Short mmCIF file of C-alpha atoms in Angstrom, two decimals:
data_model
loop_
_atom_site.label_atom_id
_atom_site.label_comp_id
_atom_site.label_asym_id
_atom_site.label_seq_id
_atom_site.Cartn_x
_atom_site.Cartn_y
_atom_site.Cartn_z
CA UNK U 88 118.82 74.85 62.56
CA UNK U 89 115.26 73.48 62.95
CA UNK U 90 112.86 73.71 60.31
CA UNK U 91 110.20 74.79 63.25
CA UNK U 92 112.52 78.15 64.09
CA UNK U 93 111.73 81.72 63.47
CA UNK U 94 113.14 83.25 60.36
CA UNK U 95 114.43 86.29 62.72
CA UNK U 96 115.82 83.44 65.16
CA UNK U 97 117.93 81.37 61.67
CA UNK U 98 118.52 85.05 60.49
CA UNK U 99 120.66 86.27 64.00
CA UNK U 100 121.99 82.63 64.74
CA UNK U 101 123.12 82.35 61.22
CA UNK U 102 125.05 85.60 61.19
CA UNK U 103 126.52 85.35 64.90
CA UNK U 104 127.99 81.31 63.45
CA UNK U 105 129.85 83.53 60.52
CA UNK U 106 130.93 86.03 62.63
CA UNK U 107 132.40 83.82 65.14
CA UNK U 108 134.22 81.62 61.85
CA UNK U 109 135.57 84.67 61.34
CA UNK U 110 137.18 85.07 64.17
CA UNK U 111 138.81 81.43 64.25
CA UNK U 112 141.61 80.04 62.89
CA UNK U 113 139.39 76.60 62.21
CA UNK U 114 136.89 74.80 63.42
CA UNK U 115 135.09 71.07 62.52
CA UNK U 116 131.81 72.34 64.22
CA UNK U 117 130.37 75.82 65.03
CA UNK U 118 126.38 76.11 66.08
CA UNK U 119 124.60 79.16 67.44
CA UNK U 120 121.13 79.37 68.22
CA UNK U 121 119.30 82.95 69.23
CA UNK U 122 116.16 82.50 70.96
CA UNK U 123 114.31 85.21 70.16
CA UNK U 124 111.31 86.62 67.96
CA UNK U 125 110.64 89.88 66.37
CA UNK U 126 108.61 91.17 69.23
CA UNK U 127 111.45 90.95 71.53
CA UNK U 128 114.12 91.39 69.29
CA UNK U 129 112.51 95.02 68.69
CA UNK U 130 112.03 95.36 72.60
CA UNK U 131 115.37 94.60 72.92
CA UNK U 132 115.46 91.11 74.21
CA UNK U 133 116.23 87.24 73.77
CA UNK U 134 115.80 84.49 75.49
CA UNK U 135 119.12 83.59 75.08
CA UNK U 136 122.15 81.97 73.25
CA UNK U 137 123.68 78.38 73.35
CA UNK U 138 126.74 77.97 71.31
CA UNK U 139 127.84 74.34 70.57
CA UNK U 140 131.54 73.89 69.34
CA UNK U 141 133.94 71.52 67.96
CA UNK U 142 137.56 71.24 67.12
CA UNK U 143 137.92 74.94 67.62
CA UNK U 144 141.21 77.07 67.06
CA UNK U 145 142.35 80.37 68.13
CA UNK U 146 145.95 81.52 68.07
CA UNK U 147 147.15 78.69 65.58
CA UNK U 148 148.16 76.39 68.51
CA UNK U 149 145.61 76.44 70.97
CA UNK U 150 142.49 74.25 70.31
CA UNK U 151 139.25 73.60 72.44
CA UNK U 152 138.02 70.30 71.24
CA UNK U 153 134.04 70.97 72.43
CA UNK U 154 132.93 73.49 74.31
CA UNK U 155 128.67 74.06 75.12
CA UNK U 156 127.69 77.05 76.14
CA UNK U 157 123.94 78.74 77.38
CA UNK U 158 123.34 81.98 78.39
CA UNK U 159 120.63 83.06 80.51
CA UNK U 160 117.47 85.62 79.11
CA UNK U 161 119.58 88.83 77.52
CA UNK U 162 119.39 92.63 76.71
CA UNK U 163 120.08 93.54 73.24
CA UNK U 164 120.71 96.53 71.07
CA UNK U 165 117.50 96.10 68.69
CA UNK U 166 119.08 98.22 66.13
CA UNK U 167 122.65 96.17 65.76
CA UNK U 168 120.30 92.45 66.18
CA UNK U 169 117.94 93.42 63.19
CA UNK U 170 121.31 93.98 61.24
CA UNK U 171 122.40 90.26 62.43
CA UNK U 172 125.18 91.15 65.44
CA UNK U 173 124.11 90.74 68.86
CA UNK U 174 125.33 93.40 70.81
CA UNK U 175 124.92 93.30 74.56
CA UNK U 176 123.26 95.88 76.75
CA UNK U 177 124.35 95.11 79.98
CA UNK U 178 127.07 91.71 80.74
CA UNK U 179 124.89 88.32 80.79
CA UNK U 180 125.37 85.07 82.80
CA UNK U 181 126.18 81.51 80.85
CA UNK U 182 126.79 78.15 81.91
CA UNK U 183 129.47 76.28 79.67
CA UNK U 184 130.89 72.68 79.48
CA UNK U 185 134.26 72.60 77.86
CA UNK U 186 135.80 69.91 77.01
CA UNK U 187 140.31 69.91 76.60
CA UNK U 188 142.13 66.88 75.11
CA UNK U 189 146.14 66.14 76.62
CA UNK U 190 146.97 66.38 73.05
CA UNK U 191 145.69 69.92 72.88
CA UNK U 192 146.68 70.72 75.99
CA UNK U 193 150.20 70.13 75.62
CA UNK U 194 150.19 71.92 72.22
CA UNK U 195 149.34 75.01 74.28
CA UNK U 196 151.52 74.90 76.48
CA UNK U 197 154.46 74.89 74.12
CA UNK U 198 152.93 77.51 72.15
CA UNK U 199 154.38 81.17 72.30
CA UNK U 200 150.91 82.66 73.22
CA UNK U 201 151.19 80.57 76.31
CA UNK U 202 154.63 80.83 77.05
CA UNK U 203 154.59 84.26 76.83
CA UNK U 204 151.85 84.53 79.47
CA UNK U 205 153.40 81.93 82.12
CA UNK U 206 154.45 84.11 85.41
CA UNK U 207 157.49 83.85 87.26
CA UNK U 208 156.06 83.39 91.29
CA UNK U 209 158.11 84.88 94.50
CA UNK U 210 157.87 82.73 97.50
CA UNK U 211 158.80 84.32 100.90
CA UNK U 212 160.51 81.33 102.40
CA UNK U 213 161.36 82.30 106.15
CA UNK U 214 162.09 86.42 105.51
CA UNK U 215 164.20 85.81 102.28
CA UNK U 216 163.00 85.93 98.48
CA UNK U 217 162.65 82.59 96.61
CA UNK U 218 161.80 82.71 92.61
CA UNK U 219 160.24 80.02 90.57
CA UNK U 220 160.58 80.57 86.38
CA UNK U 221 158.43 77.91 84.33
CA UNK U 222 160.53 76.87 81.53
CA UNK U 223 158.29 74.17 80.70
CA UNK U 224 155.13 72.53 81.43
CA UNK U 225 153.61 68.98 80.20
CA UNK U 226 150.27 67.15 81.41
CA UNK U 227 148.95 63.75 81.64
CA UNK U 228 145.64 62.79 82.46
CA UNK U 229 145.78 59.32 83.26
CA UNK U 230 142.28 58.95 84.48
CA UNK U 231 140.88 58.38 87.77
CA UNK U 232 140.57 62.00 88.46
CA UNK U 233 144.15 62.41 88.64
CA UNK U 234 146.47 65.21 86.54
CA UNK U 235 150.82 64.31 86.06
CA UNK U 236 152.75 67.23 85.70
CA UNK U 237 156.06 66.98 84.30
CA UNK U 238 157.91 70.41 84.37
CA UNK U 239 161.00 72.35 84.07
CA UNK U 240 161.18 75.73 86.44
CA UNK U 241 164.49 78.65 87.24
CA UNK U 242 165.31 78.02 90.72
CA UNK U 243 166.02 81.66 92.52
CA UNK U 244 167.83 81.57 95.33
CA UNK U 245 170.34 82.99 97.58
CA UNK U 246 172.07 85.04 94.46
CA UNK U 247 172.33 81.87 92.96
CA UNK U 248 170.25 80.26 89.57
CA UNK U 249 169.82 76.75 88.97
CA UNK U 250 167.31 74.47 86.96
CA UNK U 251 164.78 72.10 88.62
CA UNK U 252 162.76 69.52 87.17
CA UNK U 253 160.19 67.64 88.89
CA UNK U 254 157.13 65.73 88.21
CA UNK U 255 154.13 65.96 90.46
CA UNK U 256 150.44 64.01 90.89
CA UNK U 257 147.13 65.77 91.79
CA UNK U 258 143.86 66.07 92.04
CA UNK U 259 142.32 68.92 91.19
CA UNK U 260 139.62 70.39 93.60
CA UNK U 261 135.75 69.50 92.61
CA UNK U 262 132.38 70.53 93.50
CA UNK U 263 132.94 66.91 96.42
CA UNK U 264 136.24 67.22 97.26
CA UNK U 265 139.52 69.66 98.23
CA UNK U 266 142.27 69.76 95.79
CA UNK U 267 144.74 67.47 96.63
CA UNK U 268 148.63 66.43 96.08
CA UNK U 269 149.63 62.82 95.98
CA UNK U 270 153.24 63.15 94.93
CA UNK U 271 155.76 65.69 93.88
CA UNK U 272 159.33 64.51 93.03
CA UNK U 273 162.66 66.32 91.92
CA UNK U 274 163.77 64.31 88.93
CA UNK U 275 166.60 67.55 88.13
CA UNK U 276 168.28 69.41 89.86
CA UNK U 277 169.25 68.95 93.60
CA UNK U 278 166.29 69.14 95.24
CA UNK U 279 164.77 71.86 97.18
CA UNK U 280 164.38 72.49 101.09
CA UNK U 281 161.53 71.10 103.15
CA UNK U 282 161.22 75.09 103.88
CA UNK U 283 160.74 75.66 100.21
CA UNK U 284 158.44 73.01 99.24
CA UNK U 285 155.90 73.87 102.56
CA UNK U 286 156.52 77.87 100.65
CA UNK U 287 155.73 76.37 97.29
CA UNK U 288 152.32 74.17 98.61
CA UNK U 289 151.15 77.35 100.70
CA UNK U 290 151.10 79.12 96.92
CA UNK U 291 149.61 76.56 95.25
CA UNK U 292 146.91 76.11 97.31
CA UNK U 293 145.95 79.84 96.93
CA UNK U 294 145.89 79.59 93.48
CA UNK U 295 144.09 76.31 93.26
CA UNK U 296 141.56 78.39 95.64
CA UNK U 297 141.14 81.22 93.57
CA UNK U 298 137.17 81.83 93.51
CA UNK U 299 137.15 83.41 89.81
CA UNK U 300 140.25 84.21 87.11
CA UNK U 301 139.23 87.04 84.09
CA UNK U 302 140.63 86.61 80.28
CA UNK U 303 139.98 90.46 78.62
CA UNK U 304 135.98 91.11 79.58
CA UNK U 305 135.07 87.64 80.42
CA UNK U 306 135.11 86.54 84.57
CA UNK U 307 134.90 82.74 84.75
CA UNK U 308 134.12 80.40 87.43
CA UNK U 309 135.03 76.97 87.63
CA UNK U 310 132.07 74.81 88.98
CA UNK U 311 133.48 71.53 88.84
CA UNK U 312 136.48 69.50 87.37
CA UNK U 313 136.04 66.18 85.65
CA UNK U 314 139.08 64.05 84.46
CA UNK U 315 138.83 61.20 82.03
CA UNK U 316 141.59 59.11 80.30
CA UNK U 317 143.19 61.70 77.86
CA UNK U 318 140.70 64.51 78.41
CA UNK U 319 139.67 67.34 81.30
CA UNK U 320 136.22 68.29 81.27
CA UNK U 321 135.47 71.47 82.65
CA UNK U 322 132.10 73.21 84.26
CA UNK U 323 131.96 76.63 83.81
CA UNK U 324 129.96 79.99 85.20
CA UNK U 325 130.84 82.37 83.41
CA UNK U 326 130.07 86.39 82.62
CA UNK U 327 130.54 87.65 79.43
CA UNK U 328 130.33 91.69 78.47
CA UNK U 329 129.36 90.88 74.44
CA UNK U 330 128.71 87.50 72.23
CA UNK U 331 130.28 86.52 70.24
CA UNK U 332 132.78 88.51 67.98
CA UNK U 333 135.48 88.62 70.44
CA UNK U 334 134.92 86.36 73.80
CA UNK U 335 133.84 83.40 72.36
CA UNK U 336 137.22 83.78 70.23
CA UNK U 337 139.49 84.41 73.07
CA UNK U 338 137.81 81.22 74.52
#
């Protein structure tokens, strides 16, 4: 921290960086800084928070490799900040860049945590029932704004179960343009019918068009999409009910 800070402002950032250690499994980087001063701090208030991150891991396998993060002016408990947590009032507003390497990506997604949270989706294809089961999931960012998917999904249908893989080429929707689908190709499987695949767009353009998705007390809002070579960077609004002990973990 600064030399130029308040002792009350090294004395709460200090305390929320252990507290948030705490609740990693690791992490190369962690910085907090409160902006505050006494005066407020007994009135209840702060400025606000920006968190800066590296090399971050929660859940053994899943690993943010920078995330920033700024909240807006705050309402604090005085009592729990003079003992060094900051406890929210009322939920508070933050912008955050994150940052999410292939690499770690792909870790994730072979991870248990996430596997055990990927959905099965039911497609009403012309009056009957059509299931999808991920199996498996693998990305590629290649660069040029583009994301390769390489999967493996339980093909429902008609009483009858079959696997499908496929490998498909996107662009994810930005602040300038529409999310978009160059290519999608069934490398396993048979195939699927042209009534299917219009079925299987018409879903995932409502969840590409989702306005907001929540993880525990935390609503975020994804502002804008940036791809590089080997790396998604992500723009984030997000609203967050306490900081840090347990959203900034969950993060």
């Amino acid at each position: 921290m600064p030399d130029e800070h308040r002792l009350e402002e090294q004395f709460l950032s200090q305390e929320a960086e252990r507290r948030i250690s705490e609740k990693l499994d690791d992490a190369e980087k962690i910085e907090i800084d409160v902006q505050t001063d006494l005066l407020k701090i007994v009135q209840g208030q702060a400025d606000g928070v920006s968190v800066t991150g590296q090399g971050l891991i929660i859940q053994e396998d899943i690993r943010v490799q920078e995330i920033k993060l700024q909240t807006e002016n705050i309402s604090i408990n005085p009592l729990s900040a003079i003992f060094g947590q900051i406890e929210l009032n009322e939920p508070v507003n933050a912008i955050a860049q994150i940052i999410l390497t292939e690499v770690d990506m792909n870790r994730a997604l072979a991870s248990d945590f996430v596997s055990s949270q990927m959905q099965s989706y039911d497609l009403d294809v012309d009056g009957r029932i059509v299931s999808f089961e991920a199996q498996k999931i693998e990305i590629f960012l290649p660069g040029d704004g583009k994301i390769e998917c390489r999967g493996r999904v339980l093909l429902k249908e008609n009483g009858n179960t079959r696997p499908l893989a496929y490998t498909a080429i996107a662009r994810p929707r930005t602040h300038s343009q529409p999310a978009m689908l160059e290519s999608f190709n069934c490398t396993e499987g048979g195939g699927i019918s042209i009534e299917v695949v219009t079925a299987l767009m018409h879903k995932a353009k409502e969840l590409m068009n989702v306005p907001y998705f929540k993880w525990e007390d935390m609503v975020f809002h994804i502002k804008d999409i940036k791809i590089e070579t080997g790396s998604l960077v992500l723009l984030v609004e997000t609203q967050m009910r306490q900081i840090p002990s347990s959203e900034i973990s969950s993060l």
